[in-house]
Short mmCIF file of C-alpha atoms in Angstrom, two decimals:
data_model
loop_
_atom_site.label_atom_id
_atom_site.label_comp_id
_atom_site.label_asym_id
_atom_site.label_seq_id
_atom_site.Cartn_x
_atom_site.Cartn_y
_atom_site.Cartn_z
CA MET C 14 -129.22 -57.10 -77.68
CA PHE C 15 -129.16 -55.55 -74.21
CA TYR C 16 -129.79 -51.82 -73.90
CA TYR C 17 -129.65 -51.61 -70.09
CA ASP C 18 -127.31 -52.96 -67.42
CA PHE C 19 -130.05 -53.07 -64.77
CA LEU C 20 -133.82 -52.91 -64.84
CA ILE C 21 -135.62 -52.32 -61.53
CA LYS C 22 -139.09 -53.60 -62.27
CA GLY C 23 -142.56 -53.18 -60.82
CA GLY C 24 -141.74 -50.90 -57.88
CA ARG C 25 -143.43 -47.80 -56.51
CA ILE C 26 -141.22 -45.07 -57.97
CA VAL C 27 -141.11 -41.99 -55.69
CA ASP C 28 -139.28 -38.85 -56.77
CA PRO C 29 -140.50 -35.37 -55.78
CA ALA C 30 -138.15 -33.64 -58.21
CA ASN C 31 -140.12 -35.16 -61.11
CA ASN C 32 -143.42 -35.49 -59.23
CA PHE C 33 -143.22 -39.29 -59.56
CA ASP C 34 -145.31 -41.60 -57.42
CA PHE C 35 -146.44 -44.50 -59.55
CA ILE C 36 -145.86 -48.22 -60.14
CA GLY C 37 -143.31 -48.66 -62.88
CA ASP C 38 -139.82 -49.56 -64.06
CA LEU C 39 -136.42 -47.86 -63.92
CA ALA C 40 -133.56 -48.71 -66.27
CA ILE C 41 -129.85 -48.04 -65.69
CA SER C 42 -127.03 -47.94 -68.25
CA GLY C 43 -123.49 -47.56 -66.96
CA ASN C 44 -123.54 -45.12 -64.06
CA LYS C 45 -126.64 -43.19 -65.21
CA ILE C 46 -130.39 -43.57 -65.07
CA GLU C 47 -131.50 -44.32 -68.63
CA LYS C 48 -135.28 -44.48 -68.52
CA VAL C 49 -138.25 -44.32 -66.14
CA ALA C 50 -141.60 -45.58 -67.40
CA GLU C 51 -144.66 -47.57 -66.44
CA GLU C 52 -143.41 -50.53 -68.47
CA ILE C 53 -139.96 -51.37 -69.87
CA ASP C 54 -139.31 -54.67 -71.67
CA TYR C 55 -137.31 -56.89 -69.30
CA ARG C 56 -135.62 -58.59 -72.27
CA LEU C 57 -133.62 -55.39 -72.90
CA ALA C 58 -131.73 -55.61 -69.60
CA LYS C 59 -128.75 -57.70 -68.54
CA GLN C 60 -130.04 -57.96 -64.97
CA VAL C 61 -133.55 -57.49 -63.61
CA ILE C 62 -134.31 -56.54 -60.00
CA ASN C 63 -137.82 -57.39 -58.86
CA ALA C 64 -139.19 -54.43 -56.88
CA GLN C 65 -142.82 -55.53 -56.63
CA ASP C 66 -144.43 -54.14 -53.46
CA LYS C 67 -141.24 -52.12 -52.80
CA VAL C 68 -140.40 -48.42 -53.09
CA VAL C 69 -137.79 -47.28 -55.60
CA MET C 70 -136.31 -43.91 -54.65
CA PRO C 71 -133.11 -41.87 -55.00
CA GLY C 72 -130.32 -42.90 -52.66
CA ILE C 73 -130.37 -41.07 -49.33
CA ILE C 74 -128.02 -38.12 -49.02
CA ASP C 75 -127.18 -38.00 -45.33
CA THR C 76 -126.25 -34.41 -44.54
CA HIS C 77 -124.74 -35.19 -41.13
CA ALA C 78 -123.08 -38.50 -40.31
CA HIS C 79 -119.78 -39.96 -39.15
CA ALA C 80 -118.50 -42.50 -41.66
CA TYR C 81 -115.10 -42.45 -40.00
CA ARG C 82 -114.36 -43.31 -36.40
CA PRO C 83 -110.91 -44.40 -35.19
CA GLY C 84 -110.49 -48.10 -34.56
CA VAL C 85 -113.82 -49.28 -35.99
CA GLU C 86 -112.39 -51.01 -39.07
CA GLY C 87 -114.61 -49.29 -41.61
CA ALA C 88 -117.88 -50.22 -39.91
CA GLY C 89 -119.38 -46.77 -40.49
CA TYR C 90 -119.23 -46.99 -44.27
CA LYS C 91 -120.93 -50.38 -44.28
CA MET C 92 -123.63 -49.28 -41.84
CA LEU C 93 -124.47 -46.23 -43.97
CA ILE C 94 -124.84 -48.28 -47.15
CA LYS C 95 -127.06 -50.82 -45.34
CA ALA C 96 -129.25 -47.90 -44.25
CA GLY C 97 -129.77 -46.78 -47.86
CA VAL C 98 -127.28 -43.89 -47.85
CA THR C 99 -125.35 -43.37 -51.09
CA THR C 100 -123.91 -39.91 -50.36
CA VAL C 101 -122.87 -38.47 -47.01
CA ILE C 102 -121.38 -35.38 -45.41
CA ASP C 103 -118.93 -36.64 -42.80
CA PHE C 104 -119.16 -34.16 -39.94
CA GLN C 105 -115.65 -34.20 -38.50
CA GLY C 106 -113.20 -36.20 -40.59
CA PRO C 107 -110.26 -35.92 -40.45
CA VAL C 108 -110.32 -35.86 -44.25
CA GLU C 109 -106.80 -37.33 -44.37
CA ASN C 110 -108.00 -40.45 -42.53
CA ILE C 111 -111.04 -40.88 -44.76
CA ALA C 112 -108.83 -40.48 -47.84
CA LYS C 113 -106.72 -43.37 -46.55
CA GLU C 114 -109.75 -45.60 -45.88
CA ILE C 115 -112.09 -44.83 -48.76
CA ASP C 116 -110.56 -47.23 -51.26
CA ALA C 117 -110.59 -50.18 -48.84
CA TYR C 118 -113.78 -49.50 -46.89
CA GLY C 119 -115.84 -47.05 -48.99
CA CYS C 120 -118.54 -49.57 -50.09
CA GLY C 121 -119.44 -47.29 -53.02
CA LEU C 122 -120.27 -44.26 -50.86
CA ASN C 123 -119.82 -40.71 -52.10
CA ILE C 124 -118.35 -38.78 -49.15
CA ALA C 125 -117.90 -35.04 -48.63
CA VAL C 126 -115.92 -34.13 -45.52
CA LEU C 127 -116.12 -31.21 -43.10
CA GLU C 128 -112.86 -31.10 -41.18
CA GLY C 129 -113.43 -30.71 -37.43
CA ILE C 130 -111.72 -27.78 -35.72
CA PHE C 131 -111.44 -28.02 -31.94
CA PRO C 132 -108.71 -28.10 -29.30
CA GLY C 133 -106.56 -31.09 -30.19
CA GLN C 134 -107.56 -31.08 -33.87
CA GLY C 135 -106.20 -28.12 -35.78
CA ILE C 136 -105.84 -25.79 -32.80
CA GLU C 137 -104.54 -26.15 -29.25
CA GLU C 138 -106.82 -23.92 -27.19
CA ASN C 139 -110.38 -22.62 -27.38
CA HIS C 140 -109.09 -19.34 -28.75
CA ALA C 141 -106.83 -19.08 -31.81
CA PRO C 142 -105.47 -16.17 -33.86
CA LYS C 143 -106.84 -15.57 -37.35
CA SER C 144 -103.49 -16.48 -38.90
CA LYS C 145 -103.64 -19.95 -37.33
CA LEU C 146 -107.26 -20.44 -38.37
CA LYS C 147 -106.49 -19.45 -41.96
CA LYS C 148 -103.72 -22.06 -42.05
CA VAL C 149 -105.94 -24.82 -40.65
CA ILE C 150 -108.81 -24.02 -43.04
CA THR C 151 -106.49 -23.86 -46.05
CA GLU C 152 -104.85 -27.19 -45.19
CA ALA C 153 -108.24 -28.88 -44.80
CA LEU C 154 -109.49 -27.65 -48.19
CA GLU C 155 -106.24 -28.57 -49.93
CA LYS C 156 -106.43 -32.12 -48.54
CA GLY C 157 -109.90 -32.61 -50.01
CA ALA C 158 -112.39 -31.36 -47.40
CA ILE C 159 -115.22 -29.19 -48.72
CA GLY C 160 -115.15 -27.10 -45.55
CA VAL C 161 -114.94 -27.28 -41.78
CA LYS C 162 -117.04 -28.19 -38.76
CA ILE C 163 -117.04 -26.23 -35.52
CA VAL C 164 -117.63 -28.76 -32.72
CA GLY C 165 -118.89 -26.07 -30.37
CA GLY C 166 -121.32 -28.03 -28.28
CA HIS C 167 -118.76 -30.63 -27.21
CA TYR C 168 -115.56 -28.55 -27.26
CA PRO C 169 -116.61 -24.89 -27.20
CA LEU C 170 -114.47 -22.17 -28.71
CA THR C 171 -114.66 -18.49 -27.84
CA PRO C 172 -117.28 -16.50 -29.77
CA GLU C 173 -114.49 -14.56 -31.49
CA THR C 174 -112.73 -17.72 -32.71
CA THR C 175 -116.06 -19.22 -33.79
CA TYR C 176 -116.95 -16.04 -35.68
CA ASN C 177 -113.59 -16.01 -37.43
CA ILE C 178 -113.87 -19.64 -38.56
CA ILE C 179 -117.31 -19.02 -40.06
CA HIS C 180 -116.28 -15.90 -41.96
CA LEU C 181 -112.80 -17.00 -43.00
CA THR C 182 -114.13 -20.28 -44.41
CA ASN C 183 -116.99 -18.62 -46.26
CA GLY C 184 -114.51 -16.09 -47.61
CA VAL C 185 -112.57 -18.81 -49.45
CA GLY C 186 -115.65 -20.66 -50.71
CA GLY C 187 -115.70 -23.37 -48.05
CA TYR C 188 -118.74 -24.93 -46.36
CA VAL C 189 -119.19 -24.47 -42.60
CA GLY C 190 -121.06 -26.89 -40.34
CA PHE C 191 -121.68 -25.92 -36.72
CA HIS C 192 -122.69 -27.92 -33.67
CA ALA C 193 -123.88 -24.76 -31.96
CA GLY C 194 -122.35 -23.52 -28.73
CA THR C 195 -119.42 -21.42 -27.57
CA THR C 196 -117.74 -20.65 -24.27
CA GLU C 197 -120.52 -18.11 -23.71
CA THR C 198 -123.54 -20.34 -24.38
CA GLY C 199 -123.68 -24.11 -24.93
CA SER C 200 -125.43 -26.83 -26.92
CA ASN C 201 -128.87 -25.37 -26.27
CA ILE C 202 -131.38 -22.85 -27.60
CA LEU C 203 -129.11 -19.97 -26.56
CA GLY C 204 -126.28 -21.53 -28.55
CA LEU C 205 -128.55 -21.83 -31.60
CA GLU C 206 -129.55 -18.17 -31.33
CA GLU C 207 -125.93 -17.15 -30.86
CA ALA C 208 -124.91 -19.17 -33.96
CA VAL C 209 -127.32 -17.23 -36.16
CA LYS C 210 -125.97 -13.93 -34.80
CA LEU C 211 -122.35 -14.96 -35.35
CA ALA C 212 -123.11 -15.82 -38.98
CA GLU C 213 -124.23 -12.21 -39.63
CA GLY C 214 -126.26 -13.29 -42.65
CA LYS C 215 -123.48 -15.43 -44.16
CA PRO C 216 -124.13 -19.08 -45.11
CA LEU C 217 -124.00 -21.54 -42.22
CA HIS C 218 -125.12 -25.16 -41.78
CA ILE C 219 -126.37 -25.66 -38.22
CA ALA C 220 -126.43 -29.31 -37.18
CA HIS C 221 -129.23 -31.33 -35.54
CA ILE C 222 -131.72 -28.59 -34.62
CA ASN C 223 -133.63 -30.96 -32.33
CA ALA C 224 -130.55 -31.19 -30.07
CA TYR C 225 -131.06 -27.57 -28.95
CA CYS C 226 -134.65 -28.21 -27.85
CA ARG C 227 -134.17 -30.50 -24.83
CA GLY C 228 -135.56 -28.18 -22.18
CA MET C 229 -132.23 -26.99 -20.80
CA ILE C 230 -133.20 -23.29 -20.80
CA GLU C 231 -137.02 -23.25 -21.05
CA GLU C 232 -139.75 -25.81 -21.48
CA PRO C 233 -138.96 -27.86 -24.61
CA LEU C 234 -142.05 -26.67 -26.48
CA ALA C 235 -141.07 -23.05 -25.84
CA GLU C 236 -137.57 -23.79 -27.10
CA LEU C 237 -139.01 -25.43 -30.23
CA GLN C 238 -141.08 -22.34 -30.93
CA ARG C 239 -138.01 -20.13 -30.53
CA ALA C 240 -136.00 -22.39 -32.85
CA MET C 241 -138.67 -22.57 -35.57
CA ASN C 242 -139.30 -18.81 -35.49
CA LEU C 243 -135.57 -18.12 -35.70
CA LEU C 244 -135.04 -20.42 -38.69
CA LYS C 245 -138.05 -18.99 -40.52
CA LYS C 246 -136.38 -15.56 -40.37
CA SER C 247 -132.88 -16.81 -41.25
CA SER C 248 -132.72 -17.67 -44.95
CA ASN C 249 -128.92 -17.95 -44.79
CA ILE C 250 -129.11 -20.93 -42.42
CA ILE C 251 -129.11 -24.50 -43.76
CA SER C 252 -130.16 -27.08 -41.18
CA GLU C 253 -131.04 -30.69 -40.48
CA SER C 254 -132.44 -32.75 -37.64
CA HIS C 255 -132.40 -36.44 -36.83
CA LEU C 256 -134.90 -38.95 -35.46
CA ALA C 257 -132.75 -40.94 -33.03
CA PRO C 258 -133.59 -41.08 -29.30
CA TYR C 259 -129.93 -41.33 -28.26
CA ASN C 260 -127.31 -38.65 -28.75
CA GLY C 261 -123.59 -39.25 -29.21
CA CYS C 262 -120.92 -38.00 -26.81
CA ASP C 263 -117.30 -38.43 -25.89
CA GLY C 264 -116.55 -40.83 -23.04
CA ARG C 265 -113.06 -39.48 -22.37
CA ILE C 266 -112.16 -38.06 -18.98
CA ASN C 267 -109.74 -35.14 -18.66
CA LYS C 268 -106.90 -34.72 -16.17
CA ASP C 269 -109.28 -33.05 -13.68
CA GLY C 270 -111.56 -36.09 -13.58
CA LEU C 271 -114.28 -34.40 -15.68
CA PRO C 272 -115.80 -35.57 -18.97
CA LYS C 273 -114.00 -33.81 -21.83
CA SER C 274 -117.22 -33.17 -23.75
CA HIS C 275 -119.47 -30.41 -22.44
CA VAL C 276 -122.45 -32.28 -23.91
CA THR C 277 -121.57 -35.31 -21.78
CA ARG C 278 -121.49 -33.02 -18.76
CA ASN C 279 -124.90 -31.55 -19.60
CA CYS C 280 -126.40 -35.01 -20.09
CA LEU C 281 -125.17 -36.09 -16.66
CA ARG C 282 -126.71 -32.97 -15.10
CA ALA C 283 -129.99 -33.61 -16.94
CA GLY C 284 -130.13 -37.13 -15.48
CA GLY C 285 -129.28 -35.96 -11.95
CA TYR C 286 -125.77 -37.44 -11.95
CA GLU C 287 -122.56 -35.96 -10.66
CA VAL C 288 -120.42 -34.41 -13.38
CA SER C 289 -117.36 -36.57 -12.86
CA LYS C 290 -115.77 -39.86 -13.86
CA GLU C 291 -117.66 -41.54 -11.01
CA GLY C 292 -120.91 -39.93 -12.09
CA LEU C 293 -120.52 -41.22 -15.65
CA GLU C 294 -119.77 -44.73 -14.40
CA LYS C 295 -122.86 -44.65 -12.18
CA ALA C 296 -124.98 -43.45 -15.13
CA MET C 297 -123.73 -46.40 -17.18
CA LEU C 298 -124.44 -48.91 -14.43
CA ASP C 299 -127.96 -47.50 -14.08
CA GLY C 300 -128.57 -47.83 -17.84
CA TYR C 301 -128.99 -44.10 -18.32
CA ALA C 302 -125.71 -43.74 -20.21
CA GLY C 303 -124.42 -46.23 -22.74
CA VAL C 304 -121.33 -46.90 -24.82
CA TYR C 305 -121.23 -47.58 -28.53
CA ALA C 306 -118.50 -49.95 -29.61
CA LEU C 307 -117.51 -52.38 -32.34
CA VAL C 308 -119.21 -55.74 -31.89
CA GLY C 309 -118.41 -58.09 -34.75
CA SER C 310 -118.49 -55.97 -37.91
CA GLU C 311 -120.92 -53.27 -36.71
CA MET C 312 -121.15 -50.69 -33.96
CA LYS C 313 -123.61 -51.54 -31.20
CA TYR C 314 -124.94 -49.90 -28.03
CA LEU C 315 -123.78 -51.40 -24.72
CA PHE C 316 -125.31 -50.64 -21.31
CA GLY C 317 -124.80 -51.53 -17.66
CA GLU C 318 -121.76 -53.52 -16.58
CA GLU C 319 -120.94 -54.36 -20.20
CA ALA C 320 -120.66 -50.64 -21.00
CA VAL C 321 -118.48 -49.91 -17.97
CA LYS C 322 -116.18 -52.82 -18.81
CA ARG C 323 -115.64 -51.61 -22.39
CA TRP C 324 -115.20 -47.99 -21.23
CA LYS C 325 -112.49 -49.01 -18.78
CA GLU C 326 -110.80 -51.41 -21.17
CA GLU C 327 -110.51 -48.59 -23.70
CA LYS C 328 -109.24 -46.17 -20.99
CA THR C 329 -112.43 -44.08 -21.50
CA VAL C 330 -111.64 -43.46 -25.21
CA VAL C 331 -115.09 -44.54 -26.44
CA GLY C 332 -118.31 -42.94 -27.59
CA THR C 333 -121.10 -42.60 -25.07
CA CYS C 334 -124.82 -41.92 -25.47
CA PHE C 335 -127.78 -40.67 -23.46
CA PRO C 336 -131.56 -40.86 -24.13
CA VAL C 337 -131.95 -37.07 -24.27
CA ASN C 338 -133.43 -36.50 -27.73
CA LEU C 339 -137.08 -35.75 -27.09
CA ARG C 340 -139.57 -37.45 -29.41
CA TYR C 341 -141.76 -34.41 -29.97
CA SER C 342 -138.72 -32.26 -30.74
CA ALA C 343 -137.76 -34.76 -33.44
CA LEU C 344 -141.32 -34.73 -34.82
CA VAL C 345 -141.63 -30.95 -34.96
CA CYS C 346 -138.21 -30.51 -36.59
CA ALA C 347 -139.07 -33.14 -39.19
CA MET C 348 -142.52 -31.79 -40.06
CA GLU C 349 -142.69 -28.03 -39.41
CA LYS C 350 -143.36 -25.84 -42.47
CA ASP C 351 -143.36 -22.09 -43.01
CA SER C 352 -146.21 -20.00 -44.44
CA SER C 353 -145.15 -20.84 -48.02
CA GLY C 354 -145.27 -24.58 -47.36
CA GLU C 355 -141.50 -25.09 -47.27
CA PHE C 356 -139.90 -27.14 -44.51
CA VAL C 357 -138.33 -25.00 -41.79
CA VAL C 358 -135.57 -27.55 -41.13
CA ASP C 359 -134.21 -28.46 -44.55
CA ALA C 360 -133.25 -32.11 -44.17
CA ILE C 361 -133.49 -35.26 -42.08
CA SER C 362 -130.04 -36.64 -41.25
CA SER C 363 -128.86 -39.53 -39.08
CA ASP C 364 -125.86 -38.15 -37.15
CA GLY C 365 -125.06 -41.83 -37.41
CA GLY C 366 -122.77 -43.89 -39.61
CA ALA C 367 -120.33 -45.44 -37.17
CA ILE C 368 -122.65 -44.26 -34.40
CA PRO C 369 -125.48 -46.85 -34.38
CA ARG C 370 -128.44 -44.57 -35.03
CA ASN C 371 -128.97 -44.94 -38.77
CA PHE C 372 -132.73 -44.53 -38.47
CA ILE C 373 -133.57 -42.27 -41.42
CA LEU C 374 -135.58 -44.97 -43.20
CA SER C 375 -136.77 -47.18 -40.36
CA TYR C 376 -138.11 -44.25 -38.32
CA GLY C 377 -139.00 -42.23 -41.41
CA ILE C 378 -141.40 -44.96 -42.53
CA LEU C 379 -143.15 -44.71 -39.16
CA LEU C 380 -143.41 -40.94 -39.61
CA ILE C 381 -145.06 -41.50 -42.99
CA LYS C 382 -147.49 -44.03 -41.50
CA PHE C 383 -148.24 -41.55 -38.73
CA GLY C 384 -149.25 -39.04 -41.40
CA GLY C 385 -146.54 -36.54 -40.53
CA LEU C 386 -145.04 -36.64 -44.03
CA THR C 387 -146.11 -37.97 -47.39
CA PHE C 388 -143.65 -40.31 -49.07
CA LYS C 389 -142.73 -37.61 -51.59
CA GLU C 390 -142.12 -35.13 -48.77
CA PHE C 391 -139.93 -37.66 -47.00
CA VAL C 392 -137.82 -38.22 -50.14
CA LYS C 393 -137.55 -34.46 -50.55
CA LYS C 394 -136.06 -34.16 -47.04
CA VAL C 395 -133.63 -37.07 -47.34
CA SER C 396 -132.57 -36.94 -51.01
CA TRP C 397 -133.71 -34.00 -53.13
CA THR C 398 -133.08 -31.02 -50.81
CA PRO C 399 -129.84 -32.56 -49.43
CA ALA C 400 -128.54 -32.77 -53.02
CA LYS C 401 -129.25 -29.06 -53.38
CA MET C 402 -127.49 -28.32 -50.10
CA LEU C 403 -124.28 -29.52 -51.76
CA GLY C 404 -125.04 -28.42 -55.31
CA LEU C 405 -125.18 -32.03 -56.56
CA GLU C 406 -127.23 -31.47 -59.69
CA ASN C 407 -127.08 -35.13 -60.79
CA LYS C 408 -128.07 -36.67 -57.47
CA GLY C 409 -131.19 -36.83 -55.31
CA HIS C 410 -133.61 -37.48 -58.19
CA LEU C 411 -134.46 -40.13 -60.81
CA THR C 412 -134.30 -38.05 -63.98
CA PRO C 413 -132.83 -39.86 -67.02
CA GLY C 414 -129.18 -38.79 -67.19
CA ALA C 415 -128.87 -38.42 -63.42
CA ASP C 416 -126.39 -40.50 -61.43
CA ALA C 417 -127.70 -44.01 -60.84
CA ASP C 418 -127.89 -43.70 -57.04
CA VAL C 419 -131.03 -45.74 -56.39
CA ILE C 420 -132.38 -47.76 -53.49
CA VAL C 421 -135.14 -50.33 -53.21
CA VAL C 422 -136.96 -50.20 -49.87
CA ASN C 423 -139.58 -52.28 -48.08
CA GLN C 424 -142.27 -49.66 -47.52
CA GLU C 425 -143.71 -51.49 -44.54
CA ASN C 426 -140.64 -51.49 -42.29
CA GLY C 427 -138.03 -49.33 -44.03
CA GLN C 428 -135.70 -52.28 -44.62
CA VAL C 429 -133.33 -51.59 -47.50
CA GLU C 430 -133.36 -54.39 -50.08
CA GLU C 431 -130.95 -53.10 -52.76
CA VAL C 432 -128.51 -50.19 -53.02
CA LEU C 433 -126.96 -48.96 -56.26
CA SER C 434 -124.46 -46.11 -56.20
CA ASN C 435 -123.15 -44.70 -59.48
CA GLY C 436 -124.69 -47.72 -61.22
CA GLN C 437 -122.89 -50.31 -59.07
CA VAL C 438 -124.67 -52.71 -56.75
CA CYS C 439 -123.29 -51.89 -53.29
CA MET C 440 -125.70 -53.96 -51.22
CA ALA C 441 -128.17 -56.74 -51.97
CA SER C 442 -130.22 -58.74 -49.45
CA GLY C 443 -128.18 -57.38 -46.56
CA ILE C 444 -124.81 -58.23 -48.12
CA VAL C 445 -122.50 -55.22 -48.59
CA PHE C 446 -119.93 -55.55 -51.37
CA ASP C 447 -116.30 -54.50 -51.22
CA LEU C 448 -116.14 -51.46 -53.49
CA PRO C 449 -114.08 -48.28 -53.28
CA GLY C 450 -115.87 -45.13 -52.25
CA LYS C 451 -115.33 -41.68 -53.68
CA LEU C 452 -114.46 -38.36 -52.06
CA LEU C 453 -116.50 -35.35 -53.13
CA THR C 454 -114.08 -32.46 -53.15
CA THR C 455 -113.59 -29.00 -54.59
CA GLU C 456 -110.93 -27.95 -57.10
CA ARG C 457 -108.63 -27.09 -54.20
CA GLY C 458 -108.36 -30.73 -53.12
CA VAL C 459 -107.58 -32.26 -56.51
CA LYS C 460 -103.79 -31.99 -56.43
CA TYR C 461 -103.48 -33.72 -53.04
CA LEU C 462 -105.96 -36.50 -53.88
CA GLN C 463 -104.32 -37.17 -57.24
CA LYS C 464 -100.92 -37.42 -55.54
CA PHE C 465 -102.16 -40.20 -53.28
CA GLN C 466 -104.44 -41.78 -55.93
CA VAL C 467 -107.62 -41.27 -53.91
CA PRO C 468 -110.88 -41.78 -55.87
CA TYR C 469 -112.63 -38.40 -56.11
CA GLU C 470 -115.18 -36.25 -57.90
CA VAL C 471 -115.07 -32.46 -58.06
CA ILE C 472 -118.24 -30.63 -57.03
CA ASP C 473 -119.11 -26.95 -57.36
CA LEU C 474 -120.38 -25.59 -54.05
CA GLN C 475 -121.30 -22.30 -55.75
CA LYS C 476 -124.27 -24.18 -57.25
CA SER C 477 -125.52 -25.16 -53.78
CA ILE C 478 -128.35 -23.53 -51.87
CA TYR C 479 -125.74 -23.09 -49.14
CA PHE C 480 -124.19 -20.32 -51.25
CA GLN C 481 -127.02 -19.41 -53.62
CA GLY C 482 -129.76 -19.20 -51.01
CA LYS C 483 -132.90 -21.24 -50.53
CA GLU C 484 -135.35 -19.31 -52.72
CA GLY C 485 -137.16 -21.73 -54.94
CA LYS C 486 -135.52 -24.79 -53.41
#
């Protein structure tokens, strides 16, 4: 008689929530973890996965990624699963598009969506009346989003509009993510400081802290010190950083011949290029700027003439990238702790998905080897704390009864060997299986998702450290 559907055997089991770091076995029944022990009889399981010399850990919860991108044929979902991600916050949506794709492309992912609000998506200009903002926020929540994202760095809104989005969304129990910057500041240390002021003590998730420490206002180390000191004093702020050297920008050119994204403009200035269509083309030809585009079934970086060709073929409607993410900014944001021993930046994210920078594991392993984090600390930053950020009590840990979101990882190079999400094998030996994903939504989104038969699970954001605060996280 079989008692377990899967038995992951002989791996190094790492789980900070239970203080696990030992060689042992993990059994799964249905969609739940059944047992964790040093030895479980293999004859009790239908299928046995050999994890000898591998790490067995909770699936990564990526707190900032982009599963959806228009025209990429579901590549983002597949790339996230291959990188060991089982749950993700999509930082832009639109939630309606993800709802349409998740059954066909979801690959077993659990996806919570923050609906982007910027000129052209939800509003027309960089300033909008409160009545319009209320309508946009309500529609997003009722279509299944858990909240909204302010894309301030790329498409800045006025401080007043930004302030209103933060407080209106919090007022109705929604989650707010913010790429810091307004018409008065920018995607820099001043924008980060402004974001904290605009929140006025209310909950706010500020994206990719390392992106505001690129030396645009002061020396990067001085900016890092300002950022760390600010976050240490701001218990209402939830944050993450990523490890990728390249950022992600918008390659589109507006009617005046300027890049639409203000981050693209800043990156051109930083590299000494003219802020114009011609300047961006020159940066691509020189290899300073790149394009990310669908090549086969995955998104890849293109540089030089190949990048320019794709950019022109797509009439500039492509993603671009620049090597502006400083390595020591990434290290400090990943490792810095406060006086109580808690991490200043709560999580490590990818800002990847359909953007080809899914480096949480591959670069995270190097950070562990460097001695910057222990393995348990790493899992805390990529699984356990991210689960708390969303109030996902059954994810991010390997407790019996928890959701069977488990990955098996080569601890030498960070290569993901197996991915199970909700007890289903989503990826094995590099092969991703066609499975539906699932939207994580609040009660407000249920009616819409049921109407269109979208797979979903209701979560309670009031249980999250976003709303409850970070004491004792």
